[in-house]
Short mmCIF file of C-alpha atoms in Angstrom, two decimals:
data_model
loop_
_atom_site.label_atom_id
_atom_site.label_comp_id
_atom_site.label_asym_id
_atom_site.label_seq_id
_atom_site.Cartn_x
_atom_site.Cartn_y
_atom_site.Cartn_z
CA UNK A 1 -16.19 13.46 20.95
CA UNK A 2 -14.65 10.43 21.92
CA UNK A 3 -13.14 7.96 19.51
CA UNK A 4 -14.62 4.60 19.19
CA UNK A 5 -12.95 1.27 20.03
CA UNK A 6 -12.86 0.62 15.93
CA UNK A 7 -11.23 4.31 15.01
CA UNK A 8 -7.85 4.50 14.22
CA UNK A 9 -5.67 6.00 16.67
CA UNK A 10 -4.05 9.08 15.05
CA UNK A 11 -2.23 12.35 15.65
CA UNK A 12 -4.53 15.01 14.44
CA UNK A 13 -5.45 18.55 15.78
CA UNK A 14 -9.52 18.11 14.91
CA UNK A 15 -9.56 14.96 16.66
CA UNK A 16 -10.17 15.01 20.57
CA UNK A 17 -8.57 12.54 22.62
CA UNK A 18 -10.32 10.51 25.63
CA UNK A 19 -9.54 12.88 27.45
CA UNK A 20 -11.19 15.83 26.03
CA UNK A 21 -13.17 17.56 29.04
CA UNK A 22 -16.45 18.95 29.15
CA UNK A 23 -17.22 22.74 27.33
CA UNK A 24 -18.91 23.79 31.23
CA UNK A 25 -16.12 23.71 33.56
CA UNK A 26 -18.44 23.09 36.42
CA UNK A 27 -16.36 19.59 37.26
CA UNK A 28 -13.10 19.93 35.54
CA UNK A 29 -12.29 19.46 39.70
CA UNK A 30 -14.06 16.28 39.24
CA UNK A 31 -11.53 15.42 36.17
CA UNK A 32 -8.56 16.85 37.45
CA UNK A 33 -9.40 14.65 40.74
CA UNK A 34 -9.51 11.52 38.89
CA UNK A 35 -5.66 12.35 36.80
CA UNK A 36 -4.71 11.62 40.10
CA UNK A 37 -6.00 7.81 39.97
CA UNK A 38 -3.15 5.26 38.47
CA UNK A 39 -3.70 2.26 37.15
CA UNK A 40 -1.76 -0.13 39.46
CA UNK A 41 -0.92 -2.15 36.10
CA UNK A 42 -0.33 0.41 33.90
CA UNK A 43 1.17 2.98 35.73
CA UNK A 44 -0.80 5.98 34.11
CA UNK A 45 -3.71 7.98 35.37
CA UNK A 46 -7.11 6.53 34.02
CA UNK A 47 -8.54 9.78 32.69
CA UNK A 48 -5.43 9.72 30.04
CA UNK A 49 -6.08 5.82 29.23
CA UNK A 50 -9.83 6.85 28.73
CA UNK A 51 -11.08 5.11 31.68
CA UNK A 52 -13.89 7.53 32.62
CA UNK A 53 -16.53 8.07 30.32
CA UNK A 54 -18.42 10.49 31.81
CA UNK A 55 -18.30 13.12 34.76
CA UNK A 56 -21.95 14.50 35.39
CA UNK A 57 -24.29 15.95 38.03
CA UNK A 58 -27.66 13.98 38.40
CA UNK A 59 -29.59 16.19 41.38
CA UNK A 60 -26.72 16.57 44.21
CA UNK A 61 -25.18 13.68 43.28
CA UNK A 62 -21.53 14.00 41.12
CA UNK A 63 -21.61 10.74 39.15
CA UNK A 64 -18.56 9.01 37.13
CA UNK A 65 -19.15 6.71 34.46
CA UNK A 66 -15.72 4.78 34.20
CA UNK A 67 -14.94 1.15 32.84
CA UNK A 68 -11.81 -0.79 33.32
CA UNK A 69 -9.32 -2.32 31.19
CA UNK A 70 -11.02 -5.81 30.68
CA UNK A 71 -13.98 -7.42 32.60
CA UNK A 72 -11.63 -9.63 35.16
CA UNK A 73 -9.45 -6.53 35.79
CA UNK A 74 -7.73 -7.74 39.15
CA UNK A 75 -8.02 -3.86 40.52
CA UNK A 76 -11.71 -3.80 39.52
CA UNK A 77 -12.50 -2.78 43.05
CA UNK A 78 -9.91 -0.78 43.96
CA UNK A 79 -10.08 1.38 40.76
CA UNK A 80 -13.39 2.41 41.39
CA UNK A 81 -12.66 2.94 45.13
CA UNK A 82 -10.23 5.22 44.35
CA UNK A 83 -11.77 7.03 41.74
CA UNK A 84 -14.60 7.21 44.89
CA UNK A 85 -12.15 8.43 47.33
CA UNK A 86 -10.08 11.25 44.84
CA UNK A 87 -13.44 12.77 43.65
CA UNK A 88 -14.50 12.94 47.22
CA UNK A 89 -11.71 14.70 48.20
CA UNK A 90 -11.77 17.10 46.08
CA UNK A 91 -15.93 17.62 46.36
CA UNK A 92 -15.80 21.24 48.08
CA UNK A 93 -19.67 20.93 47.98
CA UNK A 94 -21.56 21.25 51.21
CA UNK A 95 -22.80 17.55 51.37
CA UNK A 96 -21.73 16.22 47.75
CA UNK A 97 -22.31 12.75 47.36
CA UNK A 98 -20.57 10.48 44.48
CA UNK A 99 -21.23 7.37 42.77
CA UNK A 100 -18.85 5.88 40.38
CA UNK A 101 -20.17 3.50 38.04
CA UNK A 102 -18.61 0.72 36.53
CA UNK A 103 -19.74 0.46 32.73
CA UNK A 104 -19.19 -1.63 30.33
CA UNK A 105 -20.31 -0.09 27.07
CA UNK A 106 -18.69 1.09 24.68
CA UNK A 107 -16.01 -1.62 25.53
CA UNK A 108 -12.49 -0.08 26.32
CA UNK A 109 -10.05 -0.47 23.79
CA UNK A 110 -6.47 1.14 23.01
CA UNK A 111 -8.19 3.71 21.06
CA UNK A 112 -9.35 5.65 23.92
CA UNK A 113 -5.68 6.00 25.19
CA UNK A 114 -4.45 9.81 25.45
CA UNK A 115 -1.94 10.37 22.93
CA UNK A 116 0.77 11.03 25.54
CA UNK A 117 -0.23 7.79 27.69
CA UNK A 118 -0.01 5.50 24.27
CA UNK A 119 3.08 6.63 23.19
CA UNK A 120 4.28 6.09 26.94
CA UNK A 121 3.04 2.42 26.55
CA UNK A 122 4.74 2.36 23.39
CA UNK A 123 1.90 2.94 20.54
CA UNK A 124 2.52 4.57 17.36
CA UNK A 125 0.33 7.47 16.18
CA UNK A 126 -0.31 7.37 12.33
CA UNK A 127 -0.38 11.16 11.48
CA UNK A 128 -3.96 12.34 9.72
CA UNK A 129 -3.32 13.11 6.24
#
């Protein structure tokens, strides 16, 4: 489960981050690919700022969901190039093909920051009681 852009951002246990990964480990390559894309701006990989959305096969295709920071992100382009280019990569398919999407719903927000990423941009957790 993902939180939403209006959840609070906490500390807790029971509560996934952005980054929580699929149960089928079929792409966790795909994932683990895509902790190797950083934000230019930010300086931190976009799976841990909650970037991607969604990693998913549709027929032979390996397809990433991901949004960006804000709509006029100046690395729109490149983000999504090299989220192309690391998934790619690491495709040891015979053939694999990729799309990354850009998306635009839900809307990013803080929220969907990693707990280690926020508190690296310097957000505060409020523990869960």
């Amino acid at each position: 489960m993902r939180p939403t852009p209006d959840s609070d951002l906490r500390e807790s246990p029971e509560s996934p981050t952005a980054t929580a990964l699929p149960d089928n480990g079929d792409l966790l390559w795909a994932w683990d690919a895509l902790r190797g894309v950083i934000d230019p701006e930010l300086g931190l990989d976009i799976v841990s700022l909650g970037l991607v959305y969604d990693v998913r096969t549709e027929g032979g295709t390996v397809v990433v969901d991901m949004t960006l920071t804000t709509p006029g992100c100046p690395a729109s382009e490149s983000m999504s190039l090299m989220a192309h280019y690391a998934v790619t990569q690491a495709d040891e398919r015979d053939g694999g093909v990729v799309d990354v999407r850009i998306v635009w719903d839900p809307p990013w927000s803080t929220q969907m920051i990693d707990k280690v990423a926020a508190e690296a941009l310097g957000f505060h957790f409020r523990h869960s009681d």
